[in-house]
Amino acid sequence: MLIITFGLILFFSSSQSESLFRPNLPLGEYRLVIDKVYQCETTKNHPIKFNVYLSKKTSSITELKGNATFLIPLDDTLTIDFNFASWGSTGGWVPNSLIIKTKKACSNVKHLGGNAWFNFIESFNVPTDKCPIPAGTYITSGIDKKKLEDMNYPKIYFYGKYKAVLRYKNLKNEVVCCVVVEIKLIRPWETPI
């Protein structure tokens, strides 16, 4: 009886020989999960506004809905200032995890946005996917947030929770748009909570 039990244990353990190596390292390739999108300075009347929000369509699909209002064109005369804050080990946001400051805002956002740029442009019915984006109000009935996660950011980074503050500035260094996106970078095999 002992030999039969041992034989069955050996058989079942060898039949599940697919050994998955899933290291618990602090950084590596990641999946990007968008948690929140909102304006960071709601009391200011900026010439570029993203009035967007996340809406649950089904249990597995969350959409970005809302509108984008451009009183001025989004062009390469603007500069862009990304400041990523990481969630601290004792709680609270710790700024300056990653800083990107660059000129030619439209071209650089298009490059960094990758496929997400084209999905955003198409969903918001913007007349062109080239820079500059003309002034106007662009409305979307909804775009799956997973389509906005395919960007040209570094493919390897530290896992965790981040808050990206995106500011567009004009030639006078005045903020013309301010948006916050809260994200999680998770391991490829993990599921979002």
PDB file of C-alpha atoms in Angstrom:
ATOM      1  CA  MET A   1       0.000   0.000   0.000  1.00  0.00           C
ATOM      2  CA  LEU A   2       2.856   2.367   0.819  1.00  0.00           C
ATOM      3  CA  ILE A   3       4.464   1.680  -2.556  1.00  0.00           C
ATOM      4  CA  ILE A   4       1.179   2.401  -4.392  1.00  0.00           C
ATOM      5  CA  THR A   5       0.710   5.689  -2.480  1.00  0.00           C
ATOM      6  CA  PHE A   6       4.297   6.730  -3.179  1.00  0.00           C
ATOM      7  CA  GLY A   7       3.867   5.775  -6.846  1.00  0.00           C
ATOM      8  CA  LEU A   8       0.694   7.902  -7.158  1.00  0.00           C
ATOM      9  CA  ILE A   9       2.367  10.886  -5.488  1.00  0.00           C
ATOM     10  CA  LEU A  10       5.354  10.552  -7.823  1.00  0.00           C
ATOM     11  CA  PHE A  11       3.079  10.227 -10.870  1.00  0.00           C
ATOM     12  CA  PHE A  12       0.965  13.290 -10.053  1.00  0.00           C
ATOM     13  CA  SER A  13       3.924  15.435  -9.085  1.00  0.00           C
ATOM     14  CA  SER A  14       5.772  14.577 -12.299  1.00  0.00           C
ATOM     15  CA  SER A  15       2.672  15.181 -14.438  1.00  0.00           C
ATOM     16  CA  GLN A  16       2.643  18.760 -13.192  1.00  0.00           C
ATOM     17  CA  SER A  17       6.254  19.297 -14.113  1.00  0.00           C
ATOM     18  CA  GLU A  18       5.613  22.702 -15.671  1.00  0.00           C
ATOM     19  CA  SER A  19       7.814  24.651 -13.351  1.00  0.00           C
ATOM     20  CA  LEU A  20       7.154  28.366 -13.512  1.00  0.00           C
ATOM     21  CA  PHE A  21       9.983  30.615 -12.477  1.00  0.00           C
ATOM     22  CA  ARG A  22       8.383  33.732 -11.066  1.00  0.00           C
ATOM     23  CA  PRO A  23      10.995  35.707  -9.202  1.00  0.00           C
ATOM     24  CA  ASN A  24       9.919  38.290  -6.673  1.00  0.00           C
ATOM     25  CA  LEU A  25      12.475  40.891  -7.711  1.00  0.00           C
ATOM     26  CA  PRO A  26      11.942  44.626  -7.086  1.00  0.00           C
ATOM     27  CA  LEU A  27      12.175  45.492 -10.784  1.00  0.00           C
ATOM     28  CA  GLY A  28      11.735  43.911 -14.179  1.00  0.00           C
ATOM     29  CA  GLU A  29       9.353  43.843 -17.095  1.00  0.00           C
ATOM     30  CA  TYR A  30       5.957  45.079 -16.015  1.00  0.00           C
ATOM     31  CA  ARG A  31       2.308  45.456 -16.883  1.00  0.00           C
ATOM     32  CA  LEU A  32       0.943  48.967 -16.554  1.00  0.00           C
ATOM     33  CA  VAL A  33      -2.432  49.340 -14.839  1.00  0.00           C
ATOM     34  CA  ILE A  34      -4.157  52.748 -14.839  1.00  0.00           C
ATOM     35  CA  ASP A  35      -6.038  53.391 -11.568  1.00  0.00           C
ATOM     36  CA  LYS A  36      -7.124  57.053 -11.741  1.00  0.00           C
ATOM     37  CA  VAL A  37      -7.023  60.034 -14.099  1.00  0.00           C
ATOM     38  CA  TYR A  38      -7.890  63.544 -12.944  1.00  0.00           C
ATOM     39  CA  GLN A  39      -6.962  67.234 -13.217  1.00  0.00           C
ATOM     40  CA  CYS A  40      -4.425  68.317 -10.626  1.00  0.00           C
ATOM     41  CA  GLU A  41      -5.482  71.961 -10.436  1.00  0.00           C
ATOM     42  CA  THR A  42      -9.257  71.966 -10.750  1.00  0.00           C
ATOM     43  CA  THR A  43      -9.614  75.560  -9.553  1.00  0.00           C
ATOM     44  CA  LYS A  44      -7.425  76.921 -12.363  1.00  0.00           C
ATOM     45  CA  ASN A  45      -8.880  77.650 -15.768  1.00  0.00           C
ATOM     46  CA  HIS A  46      -6.175  76.219 -18.023  1.00  0.00           C
ATOM     47  CA  PRO A  47      -6.469  76.546 -21.811  1.00  0.00           C
ATOM     48  CA  ILE A  48      -6.058  72.759 -22.177  1.00  0.00           C
ATOM     49  CA  LYS A  49      -8.314  70.583 -20.025  1.00  0.00           C
ATOM     50  CA  PHE A  50      -8.805  66.854 -19.835  1.00  0.00           C
ATOM     51  CA  ASN A  51     -12.189  66.225 -18.200  1.00  0.00           C
ATOM     52  CA  VAL A  52     -11.901  62.456 -18.141  1.00  0.00           C
ATOM     53  CA  TYR A  53     -12.767  59.675 -15.746  1.00  0.00           C
ATOM     54  CA  LEU A  54     -12.670  55.882 -15.538  1.00  0.00           C
ATOM     55  CA  SER A  55     -15.975  54.031 -15.818  1.00  0.00           C
ATOM     56  CA  LYS A  56     -16.542  50.309 -15.285  1.00  0.00           C
ATOM     57  CA  LYS A  57     -18.298  48.871 -18.364  1.00  0.00           C
ATOM     58  CA  THR A  58     -18.199  45.199 -17.362  1.00  0.00           C
ATOM     59  CA  SER A  59     -16.393  43.233 -14.682  1.00  0.00           C
ATOM     60  CA  SER A  60     -13.329  42.999 -16.937  1.00  0.00           C
ATOM     61  CA  ILE A  61     -13.530  46.230 -18.977  1.00  0.00           C
ATOM     62  CA  THR A  62     -12.933  49.724 -17.613  1.00  0.00           C
ATOM     63  CA  GLU A  63     -13.246  52.640 -20.010  1.00  0.00           C
ATOM     64  CA  LEU A  64     -11.856  56.147 -20.098  1.00  0.00           C
ATOM     65  CA  LYS A  65     -14.697  58.568 -20.826  1.00  0.00           C
ATOM     66  CA  GLY A  66     -15.064  62.325 -21.038  1.00  0.00           C
ATOM     67  CA  ASN A  67     -13.714  65.157 -23.152  1.00  0.00           C
ATOM     68  CA  ALA A  68     -10.590  67.121 -23.914  1.00  0.00           C
ATOM     69  CA  THR A  69     -10.893  70.863 -24.486  1.00  0.00           C
ATOM     70  CA  PHE A  70      -8.108  72.684 -26.327  1.00  0.00           C
ATOM     71  CA  LEU A  71      -8.508  76.458 -26.358  1.00  0.00           C
ATOM     72  CA  ILE A  72      -5.001  76.558 -27.831  1.00  0.00           C
ATOM     73  CA  PRO A  73      -3.434  73.976 -30.129  1.00  0.00           C
ATOM     74  CA  LEU A  74      -1.272  71.264 -28.615  1.00  0.00           C
ATOM     75  CA  ASP A  75       1.941  71.909 -30.516  1.00  0.00           C
ATOM     76  CA  ASP A  76       5.709  71.839 -30.223  1.00  0.00           C
ATOM     77  CA  THR A  77       6.008  75.352 -28.778  1.00  0.00           C
ATOM     78  CA  LEU A  78       4.868  73.873 -25.457  1.00  0.00           C
ATOM     79  CA  THR A  79       7.178  72.085 -23.046  1.00  0.00           C
ATOM     80  CA  ILE A  80       6.268  69.084 -20.956  1.00  0.00           C
ATOM     81  CA  ASP A  81       7.127  68.259 -17.371  1.00  0.00           C
ATOM     82  CA  PHE A  82       6.472  64.713 -16.099  1.00  0.00           C
ATOM     83  CA  ASN A  83       7.071  64.096 -12.407  1.00  0.00           C
ATOM     84  CA  PHE A  84       6.492  60.581 -11.145  1.00  0.00           C
ATOM     85  CA  ALA A  85       5.942  60.141  -7.413  1.00  0.00           C
ATOM     86  CA  SER A  86       6.220  56.669  -5.907  1.00  0.00           C
ATOM     87  CA  TRP A  87       4.134  55.336  -3.053  1.00  0.00           C
ATOM     88  CA  GLY A  88       6.359  55.267   0.024  1.00  0.00           C
ATOM     89  CA  SER A  89       6.896  52.175   2.156  1.00  0.00           C
ATOM     90  CA  THR A  90       5.322  53.971   5.119  1.00  0.00           C
ATOM     91  CA  GLY A  91       2.558  55.531   3.028  1.00  0.00           C
ATOM     92  CA  GLY A  92       2.311  58.834   1.201  1.00  0.00           C
ATOM     93  CA  TRP A  93       3.674  59.977  -2.129  1.00  0.00           C
ATOM     94  CA  VAL A  94       7.419  60.457  -2.507  1.00  0.00           C
ATOM     95  CA  PRO A  95       8.055  62.845  -5.447  1.00  0.00           C
ATOM     96  CA  ASN A  96      10.762  62.682  -8.104  1.00  0.00           C
ATOM     97  CA  SER A  97      10.900  58.940  -8.707  1.00  0.00           C
ATOM     98  CA  LEU A  98      11.286  59.752 -12.401  1.00  0.00           C
ATOM     99  CA  ILE A  99      11.467  63.215 -13.956  1.00  0.00           C
ATOM    100  CA  ILE A 100      11.093  63.966 -17.646  1.00  0.00           C
ATOM    101  CA  LYS A 101      11.347  67.573 -18.831  1.00  0.00           C
ATOM    102  CA  THR A 102      11.448  68.214 -22.528  1.00  0.00           C
ATOM    103  CA  LYS A 103      10.577  70.695 -25.226  1.00  0.00           C
ATOM    104  CA  LYS A 104       8.408  69.887 -28.242  1.00  0.00           C
ATOM    105  CA  ALA A 105       5.551  68.623 -26.082  1.00  0.00           C
ATOM    106  CA  CYS A 106       3.312  67.335 -28.851  1.00  0.00           C
ATOM    107  CA  SER A 107       5.996  65.348 -30.687  1.00  0.00           C
ATOM    108  CA  ASN A 108       7.422  63.897 -27.478  1.00  0.00           C
ATOM    109  CA  VAL A 109       4.036  62.889 -26.061  1.00  0.00           C
ATOM    110  CA  LYS A 110       3.259  61.258 -29.398  1.00  0.00           C
ATOM    111  CA  HIS A 111       6.561  59.357 -29.256  1.00  0.00           C
ATOM    112  CA  LEU A 112       6.239  58.360 -25.578  1.00  0.00           C
ATOM    113  CA  GLY A 113       2.571  57.510 -26.029  1.00  0.00           C
ATOM    114  CA  GLY A 114       3.291  54.939 -28.725  1.00  0.00           C
ATOM    115  CA  ASN A 115       0.193  52.959 -29.678  1.00  0.00           C
ATOM    116  CA  ALA A 116      -1.739  54.565 -26.815  1.00  0.00           C
ATOM    117  CA  TRP A 117      -1.421  57.937 -28.620  1.00  0.00           C
ATOM    118  CA  PHE A 118      -3.112  56.591 -31.752  1.00  0.00           C
ATOM    119  CA  ASN A 119      -5.840  54.840 -29.711  1.00  0.00           C
ATOM    120  CA  PHE A 120      -6.477  58.074 -27.764  1.00  0.00           C
ATOM    121  CA  ILE A 121      -6.608  60.204 -30.944  1.00  0.00           C
ATOM    122  CA  GLU A 122      -8.980  57.776 -32.659  1.00  0.00           C
ATOM    123  CA  SER A 123     -11.252  57.401 -29.632  1.00  0.00           C
ATOM    124  CA  PHE A 124     -11.557  61.161 -29.075  1.00  0.00           C
ATOM    125  CA  ASN A 125     -12.267  61.747 -32.795  1.00  0.00           C
ATOM    126  CA  VAL A 126      -9.348  64.136 -33.221  1.00  0.00           C
ATOM    127  CA  PRO A 127      -9.081  65.055 -36.929  1.00  0.00           C
ATOM    128  CA  THR A 128      -5.335  64.324 -37.162  1.00  0.00           C
ATOM    129  CA  ASP A 129      -2.807  62.115 -35.423  1.00  0.00           C
ATOM    130  CA  LYS A 130       0.016  64.472 -36.380  1.00  0.00           C
ATOM    131  CA  CYS A 131       1.272  67.487 -34.468  1.00  0.00           C
ATOM    132  CA  PRO A 132      -0.121  70.039 -33.826  1.00  0.00           C
ATOM    133  CA  ILE A 133      -3.498  68.976 -32.463  1.00  0.00           C
ATOM    134  CA  PRO A 134      -5.858  71.821 -33.418  1.00  0.00           C
ATOM    135  CA  ALA A 135      -7.916  73.756 -30.891  1.00  0.00           C
ATOM    136  CA  GLY A 136     -11.354  72.271 -30.246  1.00  0.00           C
ATOM    137  CA  THR A 137     -13.369  70.028 -27.968  1.00  0.00           C
ATOM    138  CA  TYR A 138     -12.936  66.302 -28.433  1.00  0.00           C
ATOM    139  CA  ILE A 139     -15.333  63.824 -26.844  1.00  0.00           C
ATOM    140  CA  THR A 140     -15.146  60.077 -26.384  1.00  0.00           C
ATOM    141  CA  SER A 141     -17.965  57.710 -25.554  1.00  0.00           C
ATOM    142  CA  GLY A 142     -15.391  55.383 -24.043  1.00  0.00           C
ATOM    143  CA  ILE A 143     -12.065  53.708 -24.736  1.00  0.00           C
ATOM    144  CA  ASP A 144     -10.891  50.532 -23.034  1.00  0.00           C
ATOM    145  CA  LYS A 145      -8.130  51.606 -20.627  1.00  0.00           C
ATOM    146  CA  LYS A 146      -6.061  48.582 -21.682  1.00  0.00           C
ATOM    147  CA  LYS A 147      -5.624  50.292 -25.068  1.00  0.00           C
ATOM    148  CA  LEU A 148      -3.954  53.202 -23.253  1.00  0.00           C
ATOM    149  CA  GLU A 149      -1.377  51.004 -21.525  1.00  0.00           C
ATOM    150  CA  ASP A 150       0.766  50.264 -24.617  1.00  0.00           C
ATOM    151  CA  MET A 151       3.302  53.096 -24.417  1.00  0.00           C
ATOM    152  CA  ASN A 152       6.959  53.664 -25.294  1.00  0.00           C
ATOM    153  CA  TYR A 153       8.158  54.055 -21.718  1.00  0.00           C
ATOM    154  CA  PRO A 154      11.091  52.016 -20.387  1.00  0.00           C
ATOM    155  CA  LYS A 155      10.098  48.335 -20.487  1.00  0.00           C
ATOM    156  CA  ILE A 156      11.898  47.546 -17.230  1.00  0.00           C
ATOM    157  CA  TYR A 157      11.223  49.542 -14.080  1.00  0.00           C
ATOM    158  CA  PHE A 158      10.601  49.164 -10.345  1.00  0.00           C
ATOM    159  CA  TYR A 159       7.291  47.556  -9.420  1.00  0.00           C
ATOM    160  CA  GLY A 160       4.909  49.610  -7.344  1.00  0.00           C
ATOM    161  CA  LYS A 161       2.334  52.359  -7.259  1.00  0.00           C
ATOM    162  CA  TYR A 162       3.065  55.681  -8.962  1.00  0.00           C
ATOM    163  CA  LYS A 163       1.426  59.051  -9.479  1.00  0.00           C
ATOM    164  CA  ALA A 164       2.426  60.801 -12.711  1.00  0.00           C
ATOM    165  CA  VAL A 165       1.847  64.553 -12.739  1.00  0.00           C
ATOM    166  CA  LEU A 166       1.922  65.850 -16.301  1.00  0.00           C
ATOM    167  CA  ARG A 167       2.234  69.604 -16.848  1.00  0.00           C
ATOM    168  CA  TYR A 168       2.280  71.368 -20.193  1.00  0.00           C
ATOM    169  CA  LYS A 169       3.902  74.819 -20.122  1.00  0.00           C
ATOM    170  CA  ASN A 170       3.974  77.636 -22.666  1.00  0.00           C
ATOM    171  CA  LEU A 171       6.946  79.801 -23.702  1.00  0.00           C
ATOM    172  CA  LYS A 172       6.392  82.039 -20.652  1.00  0.00           C
ATOM    173  CA  ASN A 173       6.735  78.954 -18.403  1.00  0.00           C
ATOM    174  CA  GLU A 174       3.046  79.187 -17.412  1.00  0.00           C
ATOM    175  CA  VAL A 175       1.168  75.940 -16.859  1.00  0.00           C
ATOM    176  CA  VAL A 176      -1.464  75.509 -19.587  1.00  0.00           C
ATOM    177  CA  CYS A 177      -2.551  71.980 -18.611  1.00  0.00           C
ATOM    178  CA  CYS A 178      -2.115  69.741 -15.591  1.00  0.00           C
ATOM    179  CA  VAL A 179      -3.213  66.096 -15.395  1.00  0.00           C
ATOM    180  CA  VAL A 180      -2.568  63.366 -12.815  1.00  0.00           C
ATOM    181  CA  VAL A 181      -2.526  59.671 -13.666  1.00  0.00           C
ATOM    182  CA  GLU A 182      -2.209  57.118 -10.867  1.00  0.00           C
ATOM    183  CA  ILE A 183      -0.798  53.797 -12.062  1.00  0.00           C
ATOM    184  CA  LYS A 184       0.553  50.497 -10.834  1.00  0.00           C
ATOM    185  CA  LEU A 185       3.460  48.636 -12.386  1.00  0.00           C
ATOM    186  CA  ILE A 186       2.900  44.947 -11.676  1.00  0.00           C
ATOM    187  CA  ARG A 187       4.725  41.761 -12.625  1.00  0.00           C
ATOM    188  CA  PRO A 188       3.494  40.276 -15.937  1.00  0.00           C
ATOM    189  CA  TRP A 189       1.885  37.293 -14.224  1.00  0.00           C
ATOM    190  CA  GLU A 190       0.144  39.275 -11.470  1.00  0.00           C
ATOM    191  CA  THR A 191      -3.455  40.371 -11.623  1.00  0.00           C
ATOM    192  CA  PRO A 192      -4.506  43.862 -10.523  1.00  0.00           C
ATOM    193  CA  ILE A 193      -6.217  44.124  -7.157  1.00  0.00           C
TER     194      ILE A 193
END
